[in-house]
GROMACS .gro file of C-alpha atoms in nm:
model
  389
    1MET     CA    1   2.109   2.055   5.653
    2SER     CA    2   1.854   1.855   5.851
    3ARG     CA    3   1.884   1.808   6.224
    4SER     CA    4   2.024   1.483   6.353
    5ARG     CA    5   1.780   1.268   6.546
    6SER     CA    6   2.029   1.267   6.830
    7ASP     CA    7   2.053   1.649   6.840
    8THR     CA    8   1.840   1.745   7.139
    9ARG     CA    9   1.967   2.102   7.166
   10PRO     CA   10   1.691   2.365   7.175
   11ARG     CA   11   1.611   2.537   6.846
   12LEU     CA   12   1.575   2.905   6.924
   13ALA     CA   13   1.373   3.164   6.735
   14VAL     CA   14   1.334   3.534   6.805
   15VAL     CA   15   1.064   3.777   6.699
   16GLY     CA   16   1.249   4.105   6.689
   17ASN     CA   17   1.423   4.368   6.482
   18PRO     CA   18   1.721   4.178   6.331
   19GLU     CA   19   1.967   4.467   6.348
   20ASN     CA   20   1.877   4.560   6.705
   21ARG     CA   21   2.130   4.505   6.979
   22ARG     CA   22   1.877   4.311   7.186
   23VAL     CA   23   1.854   4.048   6.913
   24THR     CA   24   2.227   4.041   6.840
   25LEU     CA   25   2.317   4.010   7.210
   26PHE     CA   26   2.073   3.722   7.258
   27ALA     CA   27   2.204   3.550   6.943
   28ALA     CA   28   2.562   3.592   7.065
   29ALA     CA   29   2.467   3.436   7.400
   30ALA     CA   30   2.305   3.141   7.221
   31THR     CA   31   2.605   3.068   7.000
   32ALA     CA   32   2.844   3.113   7.293
   33ALA     CA   33   2.647   2.839   7.471
   34GLY     CA   34   2.701   2.606   7.174
   35LEU     CA   35   2.355   2.646   7.023
   36PRO     CA   36   2.279   2.722   6.659
   37ALA     CA   37   2.212   3.088   6.584
   38PRO     CA   38   1.845   3.168   6.650
   39ARG     CA   39   1.608   3.208   6.358
   40VAL     CA   40   1.504   3.573   6.357
   41VAL     CA   41   1.154   3.664   6.243
   42PRO     CA   42   1.144   4.042   6.183
   43TRP     CA   43   0.867   4.249   6.336
   44THR     CA   44   0.820   4.406   5.993
   45GLU     CA   45   0.726   4.065   5.854
   46VAL     CA   46   0.495   3.981   6.145
   47LEU     CA   47   0.311   4.312   6.107
   48ARG     CA   48   0.291   4.279   5.728
   49THR     CA   49   0.155   3.924   5.724
   50GLY     CA   50  -0.040   3.930   6.048
   51GLY     CA   51   0.165   3.665   6.227
   52ALA     CA   52   0.424   3.388   6.195
   53VAL     CA   53   0.435   3.011   6.231
   54PHE     CA   54   0.692   2.823   6.439
   55ALA     CA   55   0.783   2.456   6.444
   56PRO     CA   56   0.662   2.260   6.748
   57ASP     CA   57   1.018   2.222   6.878
   58GLU     CA   58   1.124   2.585   6.830
   59THR     CA   59   1.170   2.784   7.150
   60VAL     CA   60   1.041   3.132   7.074
   61ARG     CA   61   1.152   3.456   7.237
   62ILE     CA   62   0.942   3.768   7.176
   63ASP     CA   63   1.169   4.069   7.183
   64SER     CA   64   1.100   4.441   7.187
   65PRO     CA   65   0.966   4.599   6.867
   66GLY     CA   66   1.129   4.929   6.970
   67GLU     CA   67   1.411   5.130   6.814
   68HIS     CA   68   1.283   5.074   6.459
   69PRO     CA   69   1.114   5.377   6.296
   70GLY     CA   70   0.910   5.170   6.050
   71VAL     CA   71   0.783   4.928   6.314
   72ASP     CA   72   0.708   5.216   6.551
   73ARG     CA   73   0.514   5.395   6.276
   74GLU     CA   74   0.311   5.083   6.204
   75LEU     CA   75   0.231   5.022   6.571
   76ARG     CA   76   0.164   5.378   6.691
   77GLY     CA   77   0.032   5.529   6.370
   78VAL     CA   78   0.251   5.841   6.394
   79HIS     CA   79   0.509   5.940   6.133
   80ASP     CA   80   0.742   6.127   6.366
   81PRO     CA   81   0.909   5.881   6.608
   82THR     CA   82   0.971   6.162   6.858
   83ARG     CA   83   0.598   6.223   6.905
   84VAL     CA   84   0.456   6.101   7.237
   85GLU     CA   85   0.104   6.008   7.130
   86GLY     CA   86  -0.014   5.669   7.003
   87SER     CA   87   0.064   5.436   7.294
   88ALA     CA   88  -0.292   5.297   7.313
   89ARG     CA   89  -0.281   5.212   6.944
   90TRP     CA   90   0.065   5.058   6.996
   91TYR     CA   91  -0.075   4.839   7.272
   92THR     CA   92  -0.366   4.711   7.062
   93ARG     CA   93  -0.157   4.643   6.753
   94PHE     CA   94   0.128   4.484   6.949
   95LEU     CA   95  -0.105   4.239   7.122
   96THR     CA   96  -0.280   4.160   6.793
   97ALA     CA   97   0.058   4.080   6.639
   98VAL     CA   98   0.161   3.861   6.933
   99ARG     CA   99  -0.166   3.668   6.913
  100GLY     CA  100  -0.096   3.608   6.544
  101LEU     CA  101   0.208   3.395   6.631
  102GLU     CA  102   0.140   3.023   6.604
  103GLY     CA  103   0.320   2.718   6.739
  104GLY     CA  104   0.652   2.684   6.912
  105LEU     CA  105   0.750   2.673   7.277
  106ARG     CA  106   0.716   3.022   7.421
  107LEU     CA  107   0.933   3.214   7.665
  108ASP     CA  108   0.669   3.490   7.692
  109ASP     CA  109   0.299   3.447   7.763
  110GLN     CA  110   0.063   3.656   7.550
  111ASP     CA  111  -0.188   3.711   7.830
  112GLU     CA  112   0.086   3.816   8.071
  113LEU     CA  113   0.226   4.057   7.810
  114ALA     CA  114  -0.118   4.218   7.797
  115VAL     CA  115  -0.092   4.286   8.171
  116LEU     CA  116   0.274   4.389   8.171
  117PHE     CA  117   0.206   4.655   7.909
  118ASP     CA  118  -0.089   4.803   8.098
  119LYS     CA  119   0.043   4.977   8.409
  120ARG     CA  120  -0.304   4.988   8.564
  121ARG     CA  121  -0.357   4.613   8.536
  122CYS     CA  122   0.001   4.529   8.631
  123HIS     CA  123  -0.024   4.745   8.944
  124ALA     CA  124  -0.346   4.570   9.045
  125VAL     CA  125  -0.196   4.223   8.996
  126LEU     CA  126   0.107   4.311   9.208
  127ASP     CA  127  -0.106   4.468   9.479
  128ALA     CA  128  -0.340   4.169   9.494
  129ALA     CA  129  -0.037   3.940   9.537
  130GLY     CA  130   0.089   4.139   9.835
  131VAL     CA  131   0.382   4.295   9.650
  132PRO     CA  132   0.450   4.643   9.796
  133VAL     CA  133   0.358   4.910   9.540
  134PRO     CA  134   0.290   5.285   9.554
  135PHE     CA  135  -0.073   5.374   9.614
  136SER     CA  136  -0.267   5.425   9.292
  137PRO     CA  137  -0.628   5.538   9.243
  138THR     CA  138  -0.620   5.406   8.885
  139SER     CA  139  -0.517   5.051   8.964
  140ALA     CA  140  -0.750   4.829   8.764
  141ALA     CA  141  -0.877   4.613   9.048
  142PRO     CA  142  -1.138   4.362   8.931
  143THR     CA  143  -1.357   4.416   9.239
  144SER     CA  144  -1.407   4.791   9.204
  145PRO     CA  145  -1.448   5.036   8.916
  146THR     CA  146  -1.140   5.224   8.804
  147PRO     CA  147  -1.182   5.603   8.810
  148ALA     CA  148  -1.185   5.749   8.461
  149VAL     CA  149  -0.908   5.997   8.391
  150HIS     CA  150  -1.018   6.207   8.096
  151GLY     CA  151  -0.773   6.491   8.156
  152TRP     CA  152  -0.615   6.730   8.401
  153ASP     CA  153  -0.940   6.810   8.583
  154ASP     CA  154  -0.971   6.443   8.681
  155VAL     CA  155  -0.607   6.428   8.791
  156ARG     CA  156  -0.655   6.738   9.006
  157ARG     CA  157  -0.969   6.589   9.160
  158LEU     CA  158  -0.800   6.258   9.243
  159MET     CA  159  -0.501   6.440   9.391
  160GLY     CA  160  -0.738   6.609   9.633
  161GLU     CA  161  -0.954   6.306   9.710
  162HIS     CA  162  -0.655   6.086   9.792
  163ARG     CA  163  -0.433   6.353   9.945
  164MET     CA  164  -0.163   6.314   9.684
  165PRO     CA  165   0.009   6.652   9.647
  166ARG     CA  166   0.299   6.470   9.477
  167LEU     CA  167   0.236   6.200   9.219
  168PHE     CA  168   0.350   6.050   8.893
  169VAL     CA  169   0.124   6.070   8.590
  170LYS     CA  170   0.212   5.794   8.343
  171LEU     CA  171   0.085   5.668   8.011
  172ALA     CA  172  -0.089   5.340   8.084
  173HIS     CA  173   0.092   5.174   7.793
  174GLY     CA  174   0.408   5.384   7.792
  175SER     CA  175   0.771   5.282   7.827
  176SER     CA  176   1.115   5.441   7.873
  177ALA     CA  177   0.958   5.731   8.069
  178SER     CA  178   0.769   5.847   7.760
  179GLY     CA  179   0.490   6.077   7.872
  180VAL     CA  180   0.577   6.053   8.242
  181LEU     CA  181   0.520   6.362   8.456
  182ALA     CA  182   0.634   6.403   8.816
  183VAL     CA  183   0.371   6.646   8.947
  184GLU     CA  184   0.390   6.852   9.266
  185ALA     CA  185   0.124   7.079   9.415
  186SER     CA  186   0.215   7.330   9.688
  187PRO     CA  187  -0.012   7.395   9.991
  188ARG     CA  188  -0.121   7.712   9.814
  189GLY     CA  189  -0.223   7.516   9.507
  190ARG     CA  190   0.063   7.602   9.272
  191VAL     CA  191   0.154   7.318   9.039
  192ARG     CA  192   0.475   7.221   8.866
  193ALA     CA  193   0.575   6.913   8.668
  194THR     CA  194   0.909   6.757   8.579
  195THR     CA  195   0.909   6.557   8.256
  196SER     CA  196   1.091   6.475   7.936
  197VAL     CA  197   0.785   6.580   7.735
  198GLU     CA  198   0.843   6.887   7.519
  199LEU     CA  199   0.528   7.094   7.463
  200SER     CA  200   0.554   7.278   7.133
  201PRO     CA  201   0.383   7.615   7.074
  202ASP     CA  202   0.119   7.446   6.858
  203GLY     CA  203   0.032   7.201   7.140
  204LYS     CA  204   0.209   6.894   7.000
  205LEU     CA  205   0.405   6.670   7.237
  206PHE     CA  206   0.753   6.536   7.170
  207ASN     CA  207   0.984   6.304   7.361
  208SER     CA  208   1.304   6.483   7.451
  209LEU     CA  209   1.633   6.371   7.599
  210ALA     CA  210   1.627   6.683   7.814
  211VAL     CA  211   1.428   6.673   8.137
  212ARG     CA  212   1.244   7.002   8.186
  213ARG     CA  213   1.016   7.162   8.441
  214TYR     CA  214   0.681   7.329   8.375
  215GLU     CA  215   0.581   7.589   8.633
  216ARG     CA  216   0.249   7.698   8.481
  217GLU     CA  217  -0.053   7.483   8.556
  218SER     CA  218  -0.194   7.564   8.213
  219ASP     CA  219   0.106   7.394   8.050
  220VAL     CA  220   0.076   7.088   8.274
  221ALA     CA  221  -0.296   7.069   8.196
  222ALA     CA  222  -0.230   7.095   7.822
  223ILE     CA  223   0.015   6.803   7.834
  224VAL     CA  224  -0.211   6.582   8.047
  225ASP     CA  225  -0.519   6.659   7.839
  226THR     CA  226  -0.332   6.558   7.523
  227LEU     CA  227  -0.202   6.236   7.677
  228ALA     CA  228  -0.531   6.130   7.841
  229PRO     CA  229  -0.695   5.966   7.534
  230ASP     CA  230  -0.414   5.707   7.536
  231GLY     CA  231  -0.497   5.614   7.899
  232LEU     CA  232  -0.334   5.739   8.219
  233HIS     CA  233  -0.209   5.573   8.535
  234LEU     CA  234  -0.151   5.770   8.856
  235GLU     CA  235   0.085   5.674   9.139
  236ARG     CA  236   0.171   5.839   9.468
  237TRP     CA  237   0.523   5.982   9.455
  238VAL     CA  238   0.738   5.769   9.686
  239PRO     CA  239   1.041   5.961   9.822
  240LYS     CA  240   1.346   5.768   9.704
  241ALA     CA  241   1.664   5.694   9.892
  242SER     CA  242   1.972   5.874   9.771
  243GLN     CA  243   2.325   5.784   9.676
  244GLY     CA  244   2.588   6.054   9.643
  245GLY     CA  245   2.322   6.322   9.672
  246ARG     CA  246   2.123   6.177   9.379
  247ALA     CA  247   1.788   5.997   9.383
  248ALA     CA  248   1.841   5.623   9.345
  249ASP     CA  249   1.642   5.319   9.240
  250LEU     CA  250   1.725   4.973   9.106
  251ARG     CA  251   1.649   4.770   8.796
  252VAL     CA  252   1.654   4.404   8.897
  253VAL     CA  253   1.637   4.136   8.629
  254VAL     CA  254   1.460   3.815   8.729
  255VAL     CA  255   1.521   3.506   8.514
  256ALA     CA  256   1.323   3.186   8.572
  257GLY     CA  257   1.217   3.309   8.915
  258ARG     CA  258   1.563   3.414   9.040
  259ALA     CA  259   1.692   3.769   9.077
  260THR     CA  260   2.006   3.739   8.864
  261HIS     CA  261   2.119   4.094   8.781
  262ALA     CA  262   2.080   4.436   8.940
  263VAL     CA  263   2.190   4.787   8.860
  264VAL     CA  264   2.153   5.107   9.062
  265ARG     CA  265   2.028   5.406   8.866
  266THR     CA  266   2.081   5.757   9.002
  267SER     CA  267   1.965   6.097   8.887
  268THR     CA  268   1.921   6.458   8.989
  269SER     CA  269   1.568   6.442   8.847
  270PRO     CA  270   1.273   6.222   8.951
  271MET     CA  271   1.334   6.003   8.641
  272THR     CA  272   1.640   5.779   8.668
  273ASN     CA  273   1.630   5.641   8.313
  274LEU     CA  274   1.984   5.629   8.179
  275HIS     CA  275   1.887   5.783   7.843
  276LEU     CA  276   1.752   6.087   8.030
  277GLY     CA  277   2.079   6.163   8.204
  278GLY     CA  278   2.064   5.902   8.476
  279ALA     CA  279   2.385   5.723   8.569
  280ARG     CA  280   2.470   5.382   8.705
  281GLY     CA  281   2.533   5.393   9.077
  282ASP     CA  282   2.733   5.177   9.314
  283LEU     CA  283   2.558   4.846   9.377
  284ASP     CA  284   2.789   4.748   9.662
  285ALA     CA  285   2.720   5.082   9.832
  286ALA     CA  286   2.346   5.028   9.791
  287ARG     CA  287   2.366   4.682   9.948
  288ASP     CA  288   2.573   4.822  10.236
  289ALA     CA  289   2.320   5.103  10.286
  290VAL     CA  290   2.037   4.851  10.310
  291GLU     CA  291   2.219   4.638  10.564
  292THR     CA  292   2.337   4.940  10.765
  293ALA     CA  293   1.977   5.060  10.786
  294GLY     CA  294   1.881   4.730  10.945
  295ALA     CA  295   1.701   4.595  10.641
  296SER     CA  296   1.784   4.286  10.435
  297TRP     CA  297   1.936   4.292  10.087
  298ALA     CA  298   1.813   3.935  10.036
  299GLU     CA  299   1.459   4.048  10.118
  300ALA     CA  300   1.489   4.336   9.870
  301LEU     CA  301   1.571   4.085   9.598
  302ALA     CA  302   1.293   3.857   9.724
  303VAL     CA  303   1.044   4.139   9.668
  304CYS     CA  304   1.150   4.144   9.303
  305GLU     CA  305   1.113   3.769   9.279
  306ARG     CA  306   0.762   3.791   9.425
  307ALA     CA  307   0.676   4.051   9.163
  308ALA     CA  308   0.810   3.828   8.885
  309ALA     CA  309   0.616   3.532   9.028
  310CYS     CA  310   0.296   3.716   8.932
  311PHE     CA  311   0.396   3.636   8.571
  312PRO     CA  312   0.494   3.268   8.592
  313ARG     CA  313   0.482   3.201   8.216
  314THR     CA  314   0.730   3.475   8.125
  315LEU     CA  315   1.094   3.371   8.150
  316CYS     CA  316   1.249   3.711   8.217
  317VAL     CA  317   1.127   4.045   8.349
  318GLY     CA  318   1.294   4.362   8.470
  319VAL     CA  319   1.163   4.490   8.803
  320ASP     CA  320   1.195   4.857   8.895
  321LEU     CA  321   1.254   4.858   9.271
  322LEU     CA  322   1.229   5.187   9.461
  323PRO     CA  323   1.418   5.212   9.790
  324VAL     CA  324   1.230   5.450  10.017
  325THR     CA  325   1.428   5.724  10.193
  326GLY     CA  326   1.661   5.561  10.445
  327TRP     CA  327   1.703   5.232  10.248
  328ARG     CA  328   1.487   5.036  10.497
  329ARG     CA  329   1.181   4.975  10.280
  330PHE     CA  330   1.116   4.898   9.913
  331VAL     CA  331   0.826   4.923   9.672
  332VAL     CA  332   0.791   4.793   9.317
  333CYS     CA  333   0.721   5.066   9.069
  334GLU     CA  334   0.692   4.861   8.749
  335VAL     CA  335   0.758   4.521   8.597
  336ASN     CA  336   0.899   4.535   8.245
  337ALA     CA  337   0.865   4.261   7.985
  338PHE     CA  338   1.169   4.392   7.795
  339GLY     CA  339   1.374   4.505   8.092
  340ASP     CA  340   1.687   4.298   8.030
  341LEU     CA  341   1.898   4.537   7.818
  342LEU     CA  342   2.191   4.590   8.057
  343PRO     CA  343   2.500   4.534   7.838
  344GLY     CA  344   2.812   4.420   8.015
  345LEU     CA  345   2.640   4.349   8.347
  346THR     CA  346   2.711   4.007   8.496
  347GLY     CA  347   2.510   3.809   8.746
  348LEU     CA  348   2.476   3.869   9.119
  349PRO     CA  349   2.678   3.655   9.361
  350GLY     CA  350   2.480   3.348   9.457
  351SER     CA  351   2.228   3.395   9.175
  352GLY     CA  352   2.356   3.109   8.959
  353ALA     CA  353   2.427   3.363   8.684
  354GLU     CA  354   2.774   3.467   8.798
  355GLY     CA  355   2.983   3.563   8.495
  356LEU     CA  356   2.678   3.567   8.265
  357ASP     CA  357   2.509   3.870   8.115
  358THR     CA  358   2.128   3.890   8.115
  359TYR     CA  359   2.097   3.714   7.780
  360ALA     CA  360   2.339   3.435   7.865
  361ALA     CA  361   2.144   3.380   8.188
  362GLN     CA  362   1.826   3.334   7.987
  363VAL     CA  363   1.993   3.092   7.745
  364ALA     CA  364   2.124   2.896   8.044
  365ALA     CA  365   1.769   2.878   8.181
  366VAL     CA  366   1.643   2.748   7.847
  367LEU     CA  367   1.913   2.481   7.846
  368ARG     CA  368   1.818   2.374   8.198
  369THR     CA  369   1.455   2.336   8.097
  370ALA     CA  370   1.556   2.128   7.794
  371ALA     CA  371   1.708   1.866   8.025
  372PRO     CA  372   1.525   1.531   8.036
  373GLY     CA  373   1.247   1.517   8.290
  374HIS     CA  374   1.208   1.893   8.325
  375GLN     CA  375   0.855   2.024   8.377
  376TYR     CA  376   0.704   2.352   8.264
  377PRO     CA  377   0.677   2.655   8.295
  378TYR     CA  378   0.981   2.733   8.074
  379PRO     CA  379   0.930   2.699   7.788
  380TYR     CA  380   0.556   2.642   7.752
  381ARG     CA  381   0.310   2.574   7.474
  382THR     CA  382   0.060   2.848   7.406
  383GLU     CA  383  -0.224   2.605   7.350
  384GLN     CA  384  -0.168   2.454   7.695
  385HIS     CA  385  -0.143   2.761   7.916
  386HIS     CA  386  -0.351   3.076   7.915
  387VAL     CA  387  -0.284   3.293   8.220
  388ARG     CA  388  -0.546   3.560   8.279
  389PRO     CA  389  -0.448   3.773   8.579
   0.00000   0.00000   0.00000
C-alpha cells in the first residue's frame, strides 16, 4: 500500500538484529506512538552486501550489532563468541559497514560513531570540551602524540611516570567491560588485577560472567600483552562513592540533548556492569546523597548533557557518570552509542520523558523534529553534515 500524500508521519528504519530486544523494544515504542512498524535491515544483510540504501524520507536508526553470534564472528573474526580478542577488527569492519549505508535521515552520525567507539578519541573530545574525565595518558589529543602501549611493560612505565598506582586498563574499542582490568600496585611493587577476563592455561583469553582477581604480575602481564594489539586505553582509577557498602556509579541516558533516564549501578567489584553481578541501586538515595553533600543533582545531570553535546548529530547516548567518594564531585567515564538498553525504566521528573522508556523517549524526539518548521540536528542528512571531532 502506498503512502498517502497527506501522511506526514516519519517512516522509521532500523539497522539491527531483527530478533534482538533492542530492535523489538524500539519497534514497540514506534507502534505505541501511532507510527508504522519500522523497516528492519538486518546486520547480516548489511555485512553480506556491503551496505544498504534508504529512501530520502526514511529516518534511520543504527542499532547495536551485538548479541548475534554470526554478526560477531563476521565483525571480530573469531569463531568463539566468548573470546576477548578482535575488537580492533570489529571497529574497522563496523565503521566500514556504517559508511556503506546510503540515504535516509540519520539519528546517528558516522563520524561521531567512530569517536564513540574509540575510548582514546572519545576521552580527548570530552576533555577538550571541559567535561570532567579521569586523567589518561593515552587520550588521543590532536596537539600531542599519544604514547604507544605495546604491552605490560609500557603500562608499568606509564603507571610510574604519571604516578598511577591504581588504574583501569581498557580495550580502546571494547564494550560491556570486555577486556577491562582494574589494576593496583602496592608501594612495594606487588601487582594485582580485578577483571572478568579468564586466562586459560594455553594463554587464550575468554570473557567470563565471573569477576576474578589475579595476584601474580606474570598473569596480569600475559593478559595485557595479549590484549595490546587491539589497542589499549589507560585511565586513573577514580575512587567511587558508595551506596549500601557497594561501589556506585550511574548510567544516564541523554536524548536530544536532555538527560531523560538514569539508573544507579552498584557492585562489590570495581566493575558495576549488571551482567557481571552489579545491581540497580536506589536513585532517590543517590540524589539525596548528592544534595546532602552540598552538591547539585541538576549539575550532575548537566555534566552528562555537556558530554552528550560533544556528539550533536547523535540522537541518544548513554553516559557513564562516576560519583567520586563523598558524592560531591562527578567525572564522566565513558559515552556509549548504544547505552539505552534499560528495560522498564521511565523518564526522570522534569525531563519531558516522564512515563516513557528510553525508546519511547527517542520516538517522541523524532516526532518533535518532524513537526513543521523544525530545524536540524535530529534527524540529519549524511550528505549535509560530517562532524569530525
